[in-house]
Amino acid sequence: MVTLAEVAQHAGVSASTVSYVLSGKRSISTNTRQRVEESIRELGYHPNAGARALASSRSNIIALMVPLRTDMYVPVMMEIAIAVATTARAHGYDVLLLTGEEGPDAVRRVAGSGLADGMILMDVELEDERLPLLRGGDTPGGTRPGVRADQPAVLIGLPADTSGLTCVDLDFRATGALCVEHLAKLGHRDIAVIGEAPAVYERHTGFAERTLDGLRSGAREAGVRLLHRPCEGGYDAMALTLARILDERPGTTGFVVQNESAVEPLLALLRQQGRAVPEDVSVVAVCPEQVAVQASVRLTSVAIPAQEMGRYAVEHLVAKLDGRDGDEVVLIAPELTVRASSGPAPSRA
Amino acid sequence: MVTLAEVAQHAGVSASTVSYVLSGKRSISTNTRQRVEESIRELGYHPNAGARALASSRSNIIALMVPLRTDMYVPVMMEIAIAVATTARAHGYDVLLLTGEEGPDAVRRVAGSGLADGMILMDVELEDERLPLLRGGDTPGGTRPGVRADQPAVLIGLPADTSGLTCVDLDFRATGALCVEHLAKLGHRDIAVIGEAPAVYERHTGFAERTLDGLRSGAREAGVRLLHRPCEGGYDAMALTLARILDERPGTTGFVVQNESAVEPLLALLRQQGRAVPEDVSVVAVCPEQVAVQASVRLTSVAIPAQEMGRYAVEHLVAKLDGRDGDEVVLIAPELTVRASSGPAPSRA
DNA sequence: CCCTTTCGTCGAAGCGCTTCGACAGCTGTA
DNA sequence: TACAGCTGTCGAAGCGCTTCGACGAAAGGG
């Protein structure tokens, strides 16, 4: 491996000069800079990451913690991960991939070892075990002294208590409200919500509950009836859930679907039962754009802006690492796109 | 941050002793070991990753290069990535997430900087630009001297020339043959293949072409007719493709689907046209288990063993890093599971 | 009983980089 | 002319760890 010293020798300057050329932290004459750059190119020099991290106590690595489970939103997760990696590179960072598996220990390990300069957490639960370790500022009596990692971090998702934390997320509350509002305006009075898998609610994943909140308060405001049912993905689960819903509320004409793997099954089932979309029933989905346009009926939907979330998360984290930015909660405003799956409620029989 | 030296002092031993306790590279008396371990726990010590990497020239990091595009097999990619991360941790490695974006430069950068000890590449093309940098052994005249990264690497996927490379993949050739064979045995004489998006073939992704090979030779052997059509995912594209297929070969009774996002649209279209599955037409898919069982008809399928591929890749890489293992091509044998979507061909009208 | 091994521990030398303080040579100002 | 203030460069100290050789002590062999 080529070292800094070799580059320096080749260029006829000292090692520190080469270092300053690389970092730009001191002014260098144009002449010297060019000679050094030429040597770097010629020798194919790459700075050694470990040495750099040791000397500067900055690793230029961001840790990204993705959920281990794949029971929800896999494409969204993937898209976020890729956006994070891409954006991070653009800012000179690499991304370390952690799975939720290790839980809080991963936070301790990464923070303690200086492996990463900061972290981004996905799939945050309302009372997440990892949060006490991340909370900046003062959490009086909250953490045992010496245990605080105080790792710069950004969450994708919203916990119950966001004090001392930076979070980025779609405003799922507004999303829920928006969906109901859309259907209510079209005259639907009985709306069913196909939610995420029961397990998602059980572990108190913030976005699911917040969406529900929004749906409920939207319904209250618009004076429509709302029936919420969790649903595993897949055809069979959807069939069962739909049957129950129509049994309980035969007059249901509006559906809000949050579970992306229930979308296509729902459409197939409705078709099979002779209920036309959007003539007889309307469907609004909360899902990535791609799912909405690729479905068998182009779906009216609120997009989940995965890329944007990943990008914002990195940008806020980098700002924090540069000391440019404090704690903050960024909620992305939802946008509802009307497509072919929603229309006026049928006139009452 | 707590350092080795502080632990040593706290335990009343020298720094090197602590280091040997940690690495186990020299024998340590039980007594000393326990005292040191106790101090480590008490002080909450985590070795500094940079220092460790610098001193040992091992980073204990594996780089994983995932495709930037998301035009195919997203859940498979995700599953592989998670399996890689999990398996790597079990072997004491962390995973660095790289996107294909940087191309060969990423290989140079990571290898040159010692950021990672080895790498795993996904989405390998037949003539992949990154390969010359990875090829071990002698590639006479192949690479400019000094350019060879000679980075220990494992590919997930098969390039045209595997010499000097370690690869892990499903045996897609056998997979194709297996699908045709299954349908042929059931009496189907006209088989259509719904392939990946055209772009996938254009960039010569190995698995797509190898599957096709297998399908064709299987068809030749079984004496059945085969019609292959690439297909973007989604309902509209599938509708168009299906219409063309049935126009050209109205007698088609067997379908092999490789594009996972064409599966559900195909089933919906067939249903809509009054063709019953499996009574009138049979469908065999190449897809993850989960997709097969969640579809509206439980699909006869060859599973894509994503987890296994990720795990094997890591295990081979780790073996290589330990000097325990040479170059090798591991092809996982395909397994066809019969479910509800395939049955005997209808008797000829 | 002495000499050789083996065991357990230590000190010191780096690994390749960043960064601080020093300083030589200039420019510009008084 | 002299001195303050830049600018551009260098040397050296250290970041926290691994690892090599050394060495005293205990154990085994002749």
Short mmCIF file of C-alpha atoms in Angstrom, two decimals, chain A residues 42-157:
data_model
loop_
_atom_site.label_atom_id
_atom_site.label_comp_id
_atom_site.label_asym_id
_atom_site.label_seq_id
_atom_site.Cartn_x
_atom_site.Cartn_y
_atom_site.Cartn_z
CA GLU A 42 0.59 8.62 -10.24
CA LEU A 43 1.08 6.40 -7.23
CA GLY A 44 -2.60 5.58 -6.90
CA TYR A 45 -2.63 6.72 -3.31
CA HIS A 46 -5.63 6.17 -1.03
CA PRO A 47 -5.46 7.41 2.56
CA ASN A 48 -5.68 4.62 5.08
CA ALA A 49 -9.04 4.77 6.76
CA GLY A 50 -7.92 3.37 10.10
CA ALA A 51 -5.01 5.73 10.49
CA ARG A 52 -7.16 8.62 9.55
CA ALA A 53 -9.84 7.67 12.02
CA LEU A 54 -7.29 7.22 14.76
CA ALA A 55 -5.57 10.52 14.22
CA SER A 56 -8.63 12.61 13.64
CA SER A 57 -11.14 10.71 15.78
CA ARG A 58 -13.54 10.89 12.87
CA SER A 59 -14.33 7.76 10.92
CA ASN A 60 -16.41 9.35 8.19
CA ILE A 61 -18.85 6.54 8.62
CA ILE A 62 -22.54 6.73 9.36
CA ALA A 63 -24.24 3.72 10.87
CA LEU A 64 -27.66 2.80 9.56
CA MET A 65 -29.75 0.51 11.68
CA VAL A 66 -32.40 -1.31 9.66
CA PRO A 67 -35.09 -3.54 11.08
CA LEU A 68 -34.31 -7.21 11.08
CA ARG A 69 -37.86 -8.22 10.46
CA THR A 70 -39.25 -8.05 7.02
CA ASP A 71 -42.91 -8.04 7.92
CA MET A 72 -43.55 -4.62 6.53
CA TYR A 73 -42.53 -2.06 3.99
CA VAL A 74 -39.57 -3.89 2.59
CA PRO A 75 -39.31 -1.83 -0.57
CA VAL A 76 -39.60 1.34 1.46
CA MET A 77 -36.81 0.25 3.75
CA MET A 78 -34.64 -0.64 0.81
CA GLU A 79 -35.28 2.64 -0.89
CA ILE A 80 -34.46 4.54 2.26
CA ALA A 81 -31.28 2.54 2.73
CA ILE A 82 -30.15 3.25 -0.80
CA ALA A 83 -30.98 6.92 -0.49
CA VAL A 84 -29.01 7.05 2.73
CA ALA A 85 -26.01 5.37 1.15
CA THR A 86 -26.09 7.61 -1.90
CA THR A 87 -26.54 10.84 0.02
CA ALA A 88 -23.91 9.87 2.54
CA ARG A 89 -21.36 9.27 -0.20
CA ALA A 90 -22.15 12.67 -1.62
CA HIS A 91 -21.13 14.11 1.73
CA GLY A 92 -17.99 12.02 2.00
CA TYR A 93 -19.39 9.41 4.35
CA ASP A 94 -19.69 5.68 4.04
CA VAL A 95 -22.54 3.71 5.54
CA LEU A 96 -22.31 0.88 8.02
CA LEU A 97 -25.26 -1.47 7.91
CA LEU A 98 -26.53 -2.67 11.26
CA THR A 99 -29.56 -4.84 11.80
CA GLY A 100 -31.89 -4.32 14.70
CA GLU A 101 -30.76 -7.67 16.02
CA GLU A 102 -28.26 -6.39 18.54
CA GLY A 103 -30.64 -3.75 19.81
CA PRO A 104 -29.21 -1.18 22.18
CA ASP A 105 -25.91 -3.05 22.34
CA ALA A 106 -25.20 -2.11 18.78
CA VAL A 107 -25.53 1.53 19.73
CA ARG A 108 -23.11 1.09 22.60
CA ARG A 109 -20.67 -0.86 20.51
CA VAL A 110 -20.62 1.54 17.60
CA ALA A 111 -20.52 4.62 19.75
CA GLY A 112 -17.92 3.18 22.09
CA SER A 113 -15.59 2.00 19.39
CA GLY A 114 -15.74 5.13 17.33
CA LEU A 115 -16.68 2.97 14.38
CA ALA A 116 -19.18 5.52 13.19
CA ASP A 117 -19.49 9.24 13.69
CA GLY A 118 -23.24 9.13 13.95
CA MET A 119 -26.20 6.91 13.35
CA ILE A 120 -29.53 6.75 11.62
CA LEU A 121 -32.20 4.52 13.11
CA MET A 122 -35.15 3.13 11.22
CA ASP A 123 -38.23 1.38 12.52
CA VAL A 124 -38.36 3.35 15.72
CA GLU A 125 -40.85 2.22 18.32
CA LEU A 126 -42.76 4.58 20.58
CA GLU A 127 -40.72 3.62 23.62
CA ASP A 128 -37.58 2.48 21.92
CA GLU A 129 -34.89 0.93 24.07
CA ARG A 130 -32.17 2.59 22.08
CA LEU A 131 -33.32 6.13 22.73
CA PRO A 132 -31.90 6.75 26.20
CA LEU A 133 -28.47 6.16 24.71
CA LEU A 134 -28.96 8.71 22.01
CA ARG A 135 -30.69 11.51 23.76
CA GLY A 136 -28.56 14.59 23.73
CA GLY A 137 -28.98 17.60 26.00
CA ASP A 138 -29.98 16.98 29.57
CA THR A 139 -32.09 14.06 30.54
CA PRO A 140 -32.11 14.62 34.27
CA GLY A 141 -31.54 11.37 36.04
CA GLY A 142 -32.48 9.57 32.90
CA THR A 143 -29.31 7.69 32.24
CA ARG A 144 -26.67 6.29 34.48
CA PRO A 145 -23.55 8.41 34.17
CA GLY A 146 -21.01 6.94 31.82
CA VAL A 147 -23.68 5.04 29.98
CA ARG A 148 -24.74 7.87 27.72
CA ALA A 149 -23.35 7.34 24.30
CA ASP A 150 -24.46 10.77 23.29
CA GLN A 151 -24.01 9.63 19.74
CA PRO A 152 -25.19 12.09 17.14
CA ALA A 153 -28.23 10.41 15.69
CA VAL A 154 -31.24 10.89 13.50
CA LEU A 155 -34.34 8.77 13.71
CA ILE A 156 -36.50 7.88 10.77
CA GLY A 157 -39.80 7.63 12.55
#
